[in-house]
Amino acid sequence: MGFNDNEGFPYLCRALRDWAAASPWVSGLLVVGSYGQGHPRDDSDIDIMILSPSPNALLDSHDWLNVFGYPESIKRETWGIVESLRVLYRGDVEVEFTVGAEDWASLPLDRGTLEVLKGGALILYDTRGDVLSKAVEQAMSL
């Protein structure tokens, strides 16, 4: 079963949490954008922000993307200090996995991080206590 089957987005969130808990390369995980805000449109992609002690370990190996479904295409993109893997899964579900270093959410927030978090953020996993919740709180207060 994949996230684009019957259970949809809730399935993806559970699968992401389970994967993050088992991965040595994930220290933080958020859903951002319209899904993170709780108001996706029918044409919205799903934006996932992954914080990692070693971002290239995730960006250079694509095997982990199979955990969430059947990738039909994968495109790597650079966005300043982070990079994304834009994945089109079978069933025309697009997920953008953006991967950054752990300091991406460090206070004070840089302009790019601030804009991403102000657009909506749902924290799924944080091994560093309340680092992500403090970052989201700061973004929402500005």
Short mmCIF file of C-alpha atoms in Angstrom, two decimals:
data_model
loop_
_atom_site.label_atom_id
_atom_site.label_comp_id
_atom_site.label_asym_id
_atom_site.label_seq_id
_atom_site.Cartn_x
_atom_site.Cartn_y
_atom_site.Cartn_z
CA MET A 1 0.00 0.00 0.00
CA GLY A 2 1.24 3.51 -0.77
CA PHE A 3 0.21 6.92 0.49
CA ASN A 4 -1.75 7.58 -2.67
CA ASP A 5 -4.02 4.64 -1.92
CA ASN A 6 -7.12 4.73 0.28
CA GLU A 7 -5.55 6.31 3.37
CA GLY A 8 -3.88 9.25 1.57
CA PHE A 9 -2.15 12.00 3.53
CA PRO A 10 -2.61 10.46 7.03
CA TYR A 11 -0.86 7.33 5.76
CA LEU A 12 2.04 9.41 4.46
CA CYS A 13 2.42 11.18 7.82
CA ARG A 14 2.55 7.85 9.69
CA ALA A 15 4.99 6.41 7.15
CA LEU A 16 7.21 9.51 7.42
CA ARG A 17 7.28 9.34 11.24
CA ASP A 18 8.14 5.63 11.21
CA TRP A 19 10.83 6.12 8.59
CA ALA A 20 12.36 9.11 10.43
CA ALA A 21 12.46 7.21 13.74
CA ALA A 22 14.39 4.38 12.06
CA SER A 23 16.77 6.59 10.06
CA PRO A 24 20.10 7.83 11.43
CA TRP A 25 19.97 10.58 8.79
CA VAL A 26 16.84 12.37 10.07
CA SER A 27 16.74 14.69 13.07
CA GLY A 28 13.69 16.73 12.12
CA LEU A 29 10.69 16.39 9.84
CA LEU A 30 7.93 18.84 8.95
CA VAL A 31 5.12 19.11 6.47
CA VAL A 32 5.15 22.65 5.09
CA GLY A 33 3.13 24.62 2.57
CA SER A 34 -0.58 24.11 2.07
CA TYR A 35 -0.60 20.65 3.67
CA GLY A 36 1.36 22.00 6.65
CA GLN A 37 -1.22 24.76 6.92
CA GLY A 38 -4.04 22.23 6.81
CA HIS A 39 -5.60 23.74 3.68
CA PRO A 40 -4.33 21.94 0.58
CA ARG A 41 -5.93 22.54 -2.78
CA ASP A 42 -6.78 19.72 -5.17
CA ASP A 43 -3.66 20.53 -7.21
CA SER A 44 -1.29 20.95 -4.23
CA ASP A 45 1.89 18.98 -4.03
CA ILE A 46 3.02 17.73 -0.63
CA ASP A 47 6.03 19.61 0.74
CA ILE A 48 8.22 17.81 3.27
CA MET A 49 11.18 19.45 5.04
CA ILE A 50 13.80 17.04 6.35
CA LEU A 51 16.57 18.17 8.70
CA SER A 52 19.61 15.93 8.66
CA PRO A 53 23.04 15.67 10.26
CA SER A 54 24.20 14.57 6.78
CA PRO A 55 21.92 15.93 4.02
CA ASN A 56 23.94 14.37 1.19
CA ALA A 57 23.30 10.91 2.60
CA LEU A 58 19.63 11.43 1.70
CA LEU A 59 20.10 13.46 -1.46
CA ASP A 60 22.56 11.07 -3.09
CA SER A 61 20.64 7.86 -2.39
CA HIS A 62 17.08 7.55 -3.61
CA ASP A 63 16.27 4.10 -2.21
CA TRP A 64 14.45 5.59 0.79
CA LEU A 65 11.90 7.22 -1.52
CA ASN A 66 10.44 3.76 -2.21
CA VAL A 67 9.18 3.59 1.38
CA PHE A 68 6.37 5.98 0.44
CA GLY A 69 5.22 4.57 -2.88
CA TYR A 70 6.42 3.94 -6.42
CA PRO A 71 8.47 6.86 -7.81
CA GLU A 72 7.93 7.43 -11.53
CA SER A 73 10.30 10.41 -11.72
CA ILE A 74 12.78 12.15 -9.44
CA LYS A 75 14.18 15.62 -10.06
CA ARG A 76 16.85 17.24 -7.87
CA GLU A 77 16.58 21.00 -7.32
CA THR A 78 18.67 23.51 -5.38
CA TRP A 79 17.02 26.24 -3.30
CA GLY A 80 19.74 28.26 -1.60
CA ILE A 81 21.03 26.34 1.42
CA VAL A 82 18.68 23.39 0.88
CA GLU A 83 18.10 20.92 -1.92
CA SER A 84 14.95 19.09 -2.94
CA LEU A 85 14.03 15.81 -4.49
CA ARG A 86 10.78 16.41 -6.38
CA VAL A 87 9.16 13.01 -6.73
CA LEU A 88 6.20 12.08 -8.87
CA TYR A 89 4.69 8.91 -7.45
CA ARG A 90 2.43 6.50 -9.28
CA GLY A 91 -1.08 7.92 -9.15
CA ASP A 92 0.13 11.45 -10.02
CA VAL A 93 0.97 12.41 -6.44
CA GLU A 94 3.84 14.88 -6.28
CA VAL A 95 5.97 15.16 -3.15
CA GLU A 96 8.82 17.61 -2.72
CA PHE A 97 11.31 16.32 -0.14
CA THR A 98 13.50 19.27 0.80
CA VAL A 99 16.62 18.33 2.74
CA GLY A 100 18.71 20.69 4.82
CA ALA A 101 21.27 20.70 7.60
CA GLU A 102 20.10 20.72 11.19
CA ASP A 103 20.91 24.43 11.57
CA TRP A 104 18.20 25.31 9.02
CA ALA A 105 15.82 25.81 11.96
CA SER A 106 18.30 27.58 14.25
CA LEU A 107 17.28 30.86 15.82
CA PRO A 108 17.29 33.55 14.67
CA LEU A 109 15.66 32.24 11.52
CA ASP A 110 17.04 33.30 8.17
CA ARG A 111 14.70 34.85 5.59
CA GLY A 112 14.19 31.62 3.59
CA THR A 113 13.39 29.50 6.63
CA LEU A 114 11.06 32.17 7.95
CA GLU A 115 9.08 32.28 4.70
CA VAL A 116 8.76 28.49 4.55
CA LEU A 117 7.53 28.22 8.14
CA LYS A 118 5.13 31.18 7.85
CA GLY A 119 3.45 29.33 4.98
CA GLY A 120 2.34 26.61 7.40
CA ALA A 121 4.18 23.87 9.25
CA LEU A 122 3.16 20.58 10.81
CA ILE A 123 5.96 19.05 12.91
CA LEU A 124 6.10 15.26 12.52
CA TYR A 125 9.41 14.43 14.18
CA ASP A 126 12.10 16.26 16.17
CA THR A 127 14.95 14.48 17.94
CA ARG A 128 16.30 17.75 19.33
CA GLY A 129 13.51 18.48 21.78
CA ASP A 130 11.58 21.62 20.95
CA VAL A 131 13.92 23.16 18.34
CA LEU A 132 11.33 22.93 15.56
CA SER A 133 8.44 24.12 17.70
CA LYS A 134 10.48 27.19 18.75
CA ALA A 135 11.31 27.91 15.11
CA VAL A 136 7.66 27.62 14.06
CA GLU A 137 6.60 29.76 17.02
CA GLN A 138 9.06 32.48 16.05
CA ALA A 139 7.96 32.43 12.41
CA MET A 140 4.29 32.71 13.32
CA SER A 141 4.93 35.60 15.72
CA LEU A 142 6.48 37.82 13.03
#
